[in-house]
mmCIF file of the C-alpha atoms, coordinates in Angstrom:
data_MODEL
# 
_entry.id   MODEL 
# 
loop_
_atom_site.group_PDB 
_atom_site.id 
_atom_site.type_symbol 
_atom_site.label_atom_id 
_atom_site.label_alt_id 
_atom_site.label_comp_id 
_atom_site.label_asym_id 
_atom_site.label_entity_id 
_atom_site.label_seq_id 
_atom_site.pdbx_PDB_ins_code 
_atom_site.Cartn_x 
_atom_site.Cartn_y 
_atom_site.Cartn_z 
_atom_site.occupancy 
_atom_site.B_iso_or_equiv 
_atom_site.pdbx_formal_charge 
_atom_site.auth_seq_id 
_atom_site.auth_comp_id 
_atom_site.auth_asym_id 
_atom_site.auth_atom_id 
_atom_site.pdbx_PDB_model_num 
ATOM 1   C CA . MET A 1 1   ? 5.706   190.331 98.323  1.00 0.00 ? 1   MET A CA 1 
ATOM 2   C CA . PHE A 1 2   ? 3.088   187.439 98.778  1.00 0.00 ? 2   PHE A CA 1 
ATOM 3   C CA . ASN A 1 3   ? 3.907   184.631 101.476 1.00 0.00 ? 3   ASN A CA 1 
ATOM 4   C CA . ALA A 1 4   ? 1.042   182.096 101.188 1.00 0.00 ? 4   ALA A CA 1 
ATOM 5   C CA . ILE A 1 5   ? -1.682  180.646 99.051  1.00 0.00 ? 5   ILE A CA 1 
ATOM 6   C CA . THR A 1 6   ? -4.849  180.604 101.417 1.00 0.00 ? 6   THR A CA 1 
ATOM 7   C CA . HIS A 1 7   ? -7.717  179.701 99.258  1.00 0.00 ? 7   HIS A CA 1 
ATOM 8   C CA . SER A 1 8   ? -8.365  177.876 96.024  1.00 0.00 ? 8   SER A CA 1 
ATOM 9   C CA . GLN A 1 9   ? -11.628 177.813 94.264  1.00 0.00 ? 9   GLN A CA 1 
ATOM 10  C CA . ILE A 1 10  ? -13.632 175.123 92.326  1.00 0.00 ? 10  ILE A CA 1 
ATOM 11  C CA . TYR A 1 11  ? -16.837 175.087 90.924  1.00 0.00 ? 11  TYR A CA 1 
ATOM 12  C CA . VAL A 1 12  ? -19.523 172.676 92.147  1.00 0.00 ? 12  VAL A CA 1 
ATOM 13  C CA . ALA A 1 13  ? -23.183 172.311 90.864  1.00 0.00 ? 13  ALA A CA 1 
ATOM 14  C CA . ASP A 1 14  ? -24.502 171.583 94.311  1.00 0.00 ? 14  ASP A CA 1 
ATOM 15  C CA . GLN A 1 15  ? -22.747 172.636 97.454  1.00 0.00 ? 15  GLN A CA 1 
ATOM 16  C CA . ASP A 1 16  ? -24.662 170.037 99.708  1.00 0.00 ? 16  ASP A CA 1 
ATOM 17  C CA . GLN A 1 17  ? -23.540 167.242 97.322  1.00 0.00 ? 17  GLN A CA 1 
ATOM 18  C CA . ALA A 1 18  ? -19.956 168.632 97.393  1.00 0.00 ? 18  ALA A CA 1 
ATOM 19  C CA . LEU A 1 19  ? -19.999 168.488 101.093 1.00 0.00 ? 19  LEU A CA 1 
ATOM 20  C CA . ASP A 1 20  ? -20.952 164.893 101.055 1.00 0.00 ? 20  ASP A CA 1 
ATOM 21  C CA . PHE A 1 21  ? -18.161 164.141 98.654  1.00 0.00 ? 21  PHE A CA 1 
ATOM 22  C CA . TYR A 1 22  ? -15.342 166.241 99.997  1.00 0.00 ? 22  TYR A CA 1 
ATOM 23  C CA . VAL A 1 23  ? -16.219 165.792 103.567 1.00 0.00 ? 23  VAL A CA 1 
ATOM 24  C CA . GLY A 1 24  ? -18.134 162.422 103.752 1.00 0.00 ? 24  GLY A CA 1 
ATOM 25  C CA . LYS A 1 25  ? -16.007 160.398 101.237 1.00 0.00 ? 25  LYS A CA 1 
ATOM 26  C CA . LEU A 1 26  ? -12.621 162.392 101.114 1.00 0.00 ? 26  LEU A CA 1 
ATOM 27  C CA . GLU A 1 27  ? -12.614 163.227 104.723 1.00 0.00 ? 27  GLU A CA 1 
ATOM 28  C CA . PHE A 1 28  ? -11.905 166.987 104.346 1.00 0.00 ? 28  PHE A CA 1 
ATOM 29  C CA . GLU A 1 29  ? -12.912 169.244 107.149 1.00 0.00 ? 29  GLU A CA 1 
ATOM 30  C CA . VAL A 1 30  ? -15.516 172.097 106.851 1.00 0.00 ? 30  VAL A CA 1 
ATOM 31  C CA . HIS A 1 31  ? -13.460 175.255 107.420 1.00 0.00 ? 31  HIS A CA 1 
ATOM 32  C CA . THR A 1 32  ? -16.336 177.722 106.913 1.00 0.00 ? 32  THR A CA 1 
ATOM 33  C CA . ASP A 1 33  ? -20.054 177.422 105.819 1.00 0.00 ? 33  ASP A CA 1 
ATOM 34  C CA . GLN A 1 34  ? -21.734 180.661 105.964 1.00 0.00 ? 34  GLN A CA 1 
ATOM 35  C CA . ASP A 1 35  ? -24.733 182.353 104.259 1.00 0.00 ? 35  ASP A CA 1 
ATOM 36  C CA . LEU A 1 36  ? -23.620 185.681 103.130 1.00 0.00 ? 36  LEU A CA 1 
ATOM 37  C CA . GLY A 1 37  ? -27.002 186.639 101.628 1.00 0.00 ? 37  GLY A CA 1 
ATOM 38  C CA . PHE A 1 38  ? -25.742 186.873 97.964  1.00 0.00 ? 38  PHE A CA 1 
ATOM 39  C CA . MET A 1 39  ? -23.973 183.580 98.206  1.00 0.00 ? 39  MET A CA 1 
ATOM 40  C CA . ARG A 1 40  ? -22.984 180.694 100.326 1.00 0.00 ? 40  ARG A CA 1 
ATOM 41  C CA . TRP A 1 41  ? -19.293 180.796 101.365 1.00 0.00 ? 41  TRP A CA 1 
ATOM 42  C CA . LEU A 1 42  ? -18.332 177.082 101.761 1.00 0.00 ? 42  LEU A CA 1 
ATOM 43  C CA . THR A 1 43  ? -14.693 176.137 102.249 1.00 0.00 ? 43  THR A CA 1 
ATOM 44  C CA . VAL A 1 44  ? -13.127 172.822 103.248 1.00 0.00 ? 44  VAL A CA 1 
ATOM 45  C CA . ASN A 1 45  ? -9.376  171.932 103.993 1.00 0.00 ? 45  ASN A CA 1 
ATOM 46  C CA . VAL A 1 46  ? -7.387  168.766 104.597 1.00 0.00 ? 46  VAL A CA 1 
ATOM 47  C CA . PRO A 1 47  ? -7.450  167.717 108.099 1.00 0.00 ? 47  PRO A CA 1 
ATOM 48  C CA . GLY A 1 48  ? -5.007  169.618 110.180 1.00 0.00 ? 48  GLY A CA 1 
ATOM 49  C CA . ASP A 1 49  ? -4.159  172.235 107.548 1.00 0.00 ? 49  ASP A CA 1 
ATOM 50  C CA . LYS A 1 50  ? -6.559  175.108 108.122 1.00 0.00 ? 50  LYS A CA 1 
ATOM 51  C CA . SER A 1 51  ? -4.188  177.418 106.234 1.00 0.00 ? 51  SER A CA 1 
ATOM 52  C CA . ARG A 1 52  ? -5.322  176.353 102.689 1.00 0.00 ? 52  ARG A CA 1 
ATOM 53  C CA . GLU A 1 53  ? -8.884  176.262 102.001 1.00 0.00 ? 53  GLU A CA 1 
ATOM 54  C CA . ILE A 1 54  ? -10.872 175.241 98.929  1.00 0.00 ? 54  ILE A CA 1 
ATOM 55  C CA . LEU A 1 55  ? -14.034 177.251 98.180  1.00 0.00 ? 55  LEU A CA 1 
ATOM 56  C CA . LEU A 1 56  ? -16.674 175.137 96.772  1.00 0.00 ? 56  LEU A CA 1 
ATOM 57  C CA . GLU A 1 57  ? -18.432 177.662 94.832  1.00 0.00 ? 57  GLU A CA 1 
ATOM 58  C CA . ARG A 1 58  ? -21.869 177.325 92.952  1.00 0.00 ? 58  ARG A CA 1 
ATOM 59  C CA . PRO A 1 59  ? -21.568 179.234 89.757  1.00 0.00 ? 59  PRO A CA 1 
ATOM 60  C CA . GLY A 1 60  ? -23.681 182.302 90.229  1.00 0.00 ? 60  GLY A CA 1 
ATOM 61  C CA . PRO A 1 61  ? -23.872 185.858 91.363  1.00 0.00 ? 61  PRO A CA 1 
ATOM 62  C CA . PRO A 1 62  ? -21.789 187.789 92.642  1.00 0.00 ? 62  PRO A CA 1 
ATOM 63  C CA . SER A 1 63  ? -18.878 186.439 90.514  1.00 0.00 ? 63  SER A CA 1 
ATOM 64  C CA . LEU A 1 64  ? -20.810 185.644 87.455  1.00 0.00 ? 64  LEU A CA 1 
ATOM 65  C CA . ASP A 1 65  ? -23.975 187.012 85.962  1.00 0.00 ? 65  ASP A CA 1 
ATOM 66  C CA . GLU A 1 66  ? -26.779 184.458 85.539  1.00 0.00 ? 66  GLU A CA 1 
ATOM 67  C CA . ALA A 1 67  ? -26.442 183.956 81.824  1.00 0.00 ? 67  ALA A CA 1 
ATOM 68  C CA . THR A 1 68  ? -22.695 183.144 82.284  1.00 0.00 ? 68  THR A CA 1 
ATOM 69  C CA . ALA A 1 69  ? -23.357 180.924 85.455  1.00 0.00 ? 69  ALA A CA 1 
ATOM 70  C CA . GLU A 1 70  ? -25.815 178.884 83.434  1.00 0.00 ? 70  GLU A CA 1 
ATOM 71  C CA . GLN A 1 71  ? -23.112 178.346 80.604  1.00 0.00 ? 71  GLN A CA 1 
ATOM 72  C CA . VAL A 1 72  ? -20.562 177.283 83.643  1.00 0.00 ? 72  VAL A CA 1 
ATOM 73  C CA . ARG A 1 73  ? -23.187 175.003 84.887  1.00 0.00 ? 73  ARG A CA 1 
ATOM 74  C CA . GLU A 1 74  ? -23.860 173.360 81.541  1.00 0.00 ? 74  GLU A CA 1 
ATOM 75  C CA . LEU A 1 75  ? -20.226 172.886 81.062  1.00 0.00 ? 75  LEU A CA 1 
ATOM 76  C CA . LEU A 1 76  ? -19.606 171.473 84.419  1.00 0.00 ? 76  LEU A CA 1 
ATOM 77  C CA . ALA A 1 77  ? -22.467 168.922 83.618  1.00 0.00 ? 77  ALA A CA 1 
ATOM 78  C CA . LYS A 1 78  ? -20.495 167.887 80.595  1.00 0.00 ? 78  LYS A CA 1 
ATOM 79  C CA . GLY A 1 79  ? -17.381 167.405 82.452  1.00 0.00 ? 79  GLY A CA 1 
ATOM 80  C CA . ALA A 1 80  ? -15.596 170.230 80.371  1.00 0.00 ? 80  ALA A CA 1 
ATOM 81  C CA . MET A 1 81  ? -14.934 172.733 82.928  1.00 0.00 ? 81  MET A CA 1 
ATOM 82  C CA . GLY A 1 82  ? -13.549 171.256 86.058  1.00 0.00 ? 82  GLY A CA 1 
ATOM 83  C CA . GLY A 1 83  ? -10.515 172.572 88.290  1.00 0.00 ? 83  GLY A CA 1 
ATOM 84  C CA . THR A 1 84  ? -7.621  170.495 89.271  1.00 0.00 ? 84  THR A CA 1 
ATOM 85  C CA . LEU A 1 85  ? -6.540  169.933 92.828  1.00 0.00 ? 85  LEU A CA 1 
ATOM 86  C CA . PHE A 1 86  ? -3.085  168.202 93.768  1.00 0.00 ? 86  PHE A CA 1 
ATOM 87  C CA . LEU A 1 87  ? -2.939  166.443 97.092  1.00 0.00 ? 87  LEU A CA 1 
ATOM 88  C CA . SER A 1 88  ? -0.449  164.248 99.057  1.00 0.00 ? 88  SER A CA 1 
ATOM 89  C CA . THR A 1 89  ? -0.956  160.985 101.128 1.00 0.00 ? 89  THR A CA 1 
ATOM 90  C CA . ASP A 1 90  ? 1.460   158.912 103.199 1.00 0.00 ? 90  ASP A CA 1 
ATOM 91  C CA . ASP A 1 91  ? 0.205   155.654 101.498 1.00 0.00 ? 91  ASP A CA 1 
ATOM 92  C CA . CYS A 1 92  ? -1.391  156.150 97.972  1.00 0.00 ? 92  CYS A CA 1 
ATOM 93  C CA . HIS A 1 93  ? -2.332  152.439 97.638  1.00 0.00 ? 93  HIS A CA 1 
ATOM 94  C CA . LYS A 1 94  ? -4.345  152.339 100.888 1.00 0.00 ? 94  LYS A CA 1 
ATOM 95  C CA . THR A 1 95  ? -5.858  155.806 100.189 1.00 0.00 ? 95  THR A CA 1 
ATOM 96  C CA . TYR A 1 96  ? -7.010  154.338 96.869  1.00 0.00 ? 96  TYR A CA 1 
ATOM 97  C CA . GLU A 1 97  ? -8.510  151.222 98.103  1.00 0.00 ? 97  GLU A CA 1 
ATOM 98  C CA . THR A 1 98  ? -10.380 153.132 100.974 1.00 0.00 ? 98  THR A CA 1 
ATOM 99  C CA . LEU A 1 99  ? -11.833 155.638 98.322  1.00 0.00 ? 99  LEU A CA 1 
ATOM 100 C CA . LEU A 1 100 ? -12.678 153.016 96.023  1.00 0.00 ? 100 LEU A CA 1 
ATOM 101 C CA . ALA A 1 101 ? -14.592 151.090 98.586  1.00 0.00 ? 101 ALA A CA 1 
ATOM 102 C CA . ARG A 1 102 ? -16.624 154.485 99.233  1.00 0.00 ? 102 ARG A CA 1 
ATOM 103 C CA . GLY A 1 103 ? -17.585 154.555 95.497  1.00 0.00 ? 103 GLY A CA 1 
ATOM 104 C CA . VAL A 1 104 ? -15.260 157.283 94.472  1.00 0.00 ? 104 VAL A CA 1 
ATOM 105 C CA . GLU A 1 105 ? -14.831 157.458 90.551  1.00 0.00 ? 105 GLU A CA 1 
ATOM 106 C CA . PHE A 1 106 ? -10.958 157.069 89.627  1.00 0.00 ? 106 PHE A CA 1 
ATOM 107 C CA . THR A 1 107 ? -9.595  158.158 86.335  1.00 0.00 ? 107 THR A CA 1 
ATOM 108 C CA . ASP A 1 108 ? -6.161  156.589 87.046  1.00 0.00 ? 108 ASP A CA 1 
ATOM 109 C CA . THR A 1 109 ? -5.030  153.803 89.319  1.00 0.00 ? 109 THR A CA 1 
ATOM 110 C CA . PRO A 1 110 ? -2.025  154.087 91.547  1.00 0.00 ? 110 PRO A CA 1 
ATOM 111 C CA . ALA A 1 111 ? 1.357   154.134 89.295  1.00 0.00 ? 111 ALA A CA 1 
ATOM 112 C CA . GLU A 1 112 ? 4.806   154.780 90.159  1.00 0.00 ? 112 GLU A CA 1 
ATOM 113 C CA . ARG A 1 113 ? 6.125   157.968 88.609  1.00 0.00 ? 113 ARG A CA 1 
ATOM 114 C CA . PRO A 1 114 ? 9.618   159.696 88.973  1.00 0.00 ? 114 PRO A CA 1 
ATOM 115 C CA . TYR A 1 115 ? 8.446   161.764 91.967  1.00 0.00 ? 115 TYR A CA 1 
ATOM 116 C CA . GLY A 1 116 ? 6.191   159.122 93.775  1.00 0.00 ? 116 GLY A CA 1 
ATOM 117 C CA . ILE A 1 117 ? 3.114   156.866 93.536  1.00 0.00 ? 117 ILE A CA 1 
ATOM 118 C CA . ASP A 1 118 ? 0.356   158.765 91.904  1.00 0.00 ? 118 ASP A CA 1 
ATOM 119 C CA . CYS A 1 119 ? -3.395  158.350 91.365  1.00 0.00 ? 119 CYS A CA 1 
ATOM 120 C CA . GLY A 1 120 ? -6.379  160.448 89.711  1.00 0.00 ? 120 GLY A CA 1 
ATOM 121 C CA . LEU A 1 121 ? -9.959  160.811 90.563  1.00 0.00 ? 121 LEU A CA 1 
ATOM 122 C CA . ARG A 1 122 ? -12.888 163.006 89.567  1.00 0.00 ? 122 ARG A CA 1 
ATOM 123 C CA . ASP A 1 123 ? -15.517 164.604 91.860  1.00 0.00 ? 123 ASP A CA 1 
ATOM 124 C CA . PRO A 1 124 ? -19.243 164.546 91.096  1.00 0.00 ? 124 PRO A CA 1 
ATOM 125 C CA . PHE A 1 125 ? -18.830 167.695 89.072  1.00 0.00 ? 125 PHE A CA 1 
ATOM 126 C CA . GLY A 1 126 ? -16.165 166.847 86.917  1.00 0.00 ? 126 GLY A CA 1 
ATOM 127 C CA . ASN A 1 127 ? -13.159 168.483 88.886  1.00 0.00 ? 127 ASN A CA 1 
ATOM 128 C CA . LYS A 1 128 ? -9.962  166.394 88.793  1.00 0.00 ? 128 LYS A CA 1 
ATOM 129 C CA . LEU A 1 129 ? -8.029  165.408 91.750  1.00 0.00 ? 129 LEU A CA 1 
ATOM 130 C CA . ARG A 1 130 ? -4.704  163.937 92.035  1.00 0.00 ? 130 ARG A CA 1 
ATOM 131 C CA . PHE A 1 131 ? -3.098  162.579 94.971  1.00 0.00 ? 131 PHE A CA 1 
ATOM 132 C CA . ALA A 1 132 ? 0.359   161.266 95.284  1.00 0.00 ? 132 ALA A CA 1 
ATOM 133 C CA . GLN A 1 133 ? 2.776   159.400 97.986  1.00 0.00 ? 133 GLN A CA 1 
ATOM 134 C CA . LEU A 1 134 ? 5.757   161.595 97.148  1.00 0.00 ? 134 LEU A CA 1 
ATOM 135 C CA . PHE A 1 135 ? 9.371   159.966 97.225  1.00 0.00 ? 135 PHE A CA 1 
ATOM 136 C CA . SER A 1 136 ? 11.642  161.463 99.762  1.00 0.00 ? 136 SER A CA 1 
# 
């Protein structure tokens, strides 16, 4: 029936700040940045994989009415409503050191797990990201 996941969505309070973080610090690529009139459609992808996009969506219309959007923004500001992204890397320790030097806030330092070396961080909006160097 289905054959791929093409888009995932996370809420961000400020799309320009999200670009600075995801593109400037994490080195994602901008896939689409288009003003649709009723919203800004802003997606990023990891370099070289345009088949999976992350929509960096500001809470608001058309998906949320303004009252609900304000509640979501308040929860984001408290760190109580983030999404989670799982990523892979070839060298967890090197990626950690690079991002740490760029001022990225980490929730977990690299640690060996049964599946690989794993690490956790948070974006400026409370969304959680984990990346792992997977064992073969």
